[in-house]
Amino acid sequence: MPHTASRHLAEGPRVGIRHFTHADSAEFTARARESRDLHRPWLFPPENAAAFSAYAEQLIRDPAKAGFLVCEKADGSIAGFININNIVHGAFQSGVLGYGAFAHAAGRGLMREGLDLVVRHAFGPMRLHRLEINVQPANAASIALARSCGFRLEGFSPDMLFIDGAWRDHERWALTQEMRSPR
C-alpha cells in the first residue's frame, strides 16, 4: 500500500526515505520477486512473507542496523532499499551500507537520490562520521551508484563475504562527513 510523504524521514525531488514496517511485506516481496534477474548474483532480498518478517524485524529492533525504503513521492511505491549495518558509535561512528533497486525503478536515478538522502540522514540525525559500501568488483551498477554519491575506492578485500554459496571478493568504498561538506 502506498505511503504518504508525511511518513518520510527526508525527501528529495522524486523520492522520500522512511523506515521499514511489517506492513511493507506484500509490496516489498512482490518487488523482490519481480527483480530477481536484476539482483542475482549480487543480492538476495526476502521474497516471501516469513523471510520479510525476520528481515524487517532485525532492521526495526537491532540498534546496530537501520533500514530505509526509498519510496517514489508520486505514488508511494517502493523503488528500493538501503540498509546501514554494523553501526558502531563511540570513537568509530561508522556503518556499512547495503542497497538494492527494484526492477521497475532501475536506471531512473531514484536510488541515487535515495542514497544521497540516507547519507545525509546518517551524517545528520544518526551522528555517524563514516559510511562504507562493499561491492563485488563485477557489479558495475552498484559501483556506479557509490561513485556518483561521492564514495571513494579505498581497497580490495579478497574472500570478504559469503554470498550465494561462496566467499566473494569485494571492493571497499567509503565516505566521511568531511568528504561531503567542505571544512
Coordinates of N, CA and C in Angstrom, one line a residue, residues 88 91-95 122-123 126-131 175-178 183:
V88 N 28.3 1.4 14.5 CA 29.2 1.5 15.8 C 29.2 3.0 16.1
A91 N 34.0 6.2 19.4 CA 35.1 6.8 18.6 C 35.0 6.5 17.1
F92 N 34.3 5.4 16.7 CA 34.3 4.9 15.4 C 33.2 5.6 14.6
Q93 N 32.0 5.8 15.1 CA 30.8 6.4 14.4 C 30.7 6.0 13.0
S94 N 30.5 4.8 12.7 CA 30.5 4.2 11.4 C 29.4 3.2 11.1
G95 N 29.2 3.0 9.8 CA 28.2 2.0 9.4 C 28.5 1.5 8.0
A122 N 22.3 9.8 7.8 CA 23.3 9.1 8.6 C 24.3 10.1 9.2
F123 N 24.7 11.1 8.4 CA 25.7 12.1 8.9 C 25.0 13.2 9.7
M126 N 21.6 10.7 12.7 CA 22.2 9.4 13.2 C 23.6 9.7 13.8
R127 N 24.2 10.8 13.5 CA 25.5 11.2 14.0 C 26.7 10.3 13.7
L128 N 26.6 9.7 12.5 CA 27.7 8.9 12.0 C 28.8 9.8 11.3
H129 N 30.0 9.3 11.3 CA 31.1 10.0 10.7 C 31.5 9.4 9.4
R130 N 31.4 8.0 9.3 CA 31.9 7.3 8.1 C 30.9 6.3 7.7
L131 N 30.8 6.1 6.4 CA 29.9 5.1 5.8 C 30.8 4.3 4.8
L175 N 33.0 6.9 2.5 CA 32.7 8.3 2.5 C 32.6 8.8 4.0
T176 N 33.2 10.0 4.2 CA 33.2 10.6 5.6 C 32.5 11.9 5.5
Q177 N 32.1 12.4 6.7 CA 31.4 13.7 6.7 C 32.2 14.8 6.1
E178 N 33.5 14.7 6.3 CA 34.4 15.8 5.8 C 34.4 15.7 4.2
R183 N 35.4 22.0 4.7 CA 35.7 22.5 6.0 C 35.7 24.0 6.1

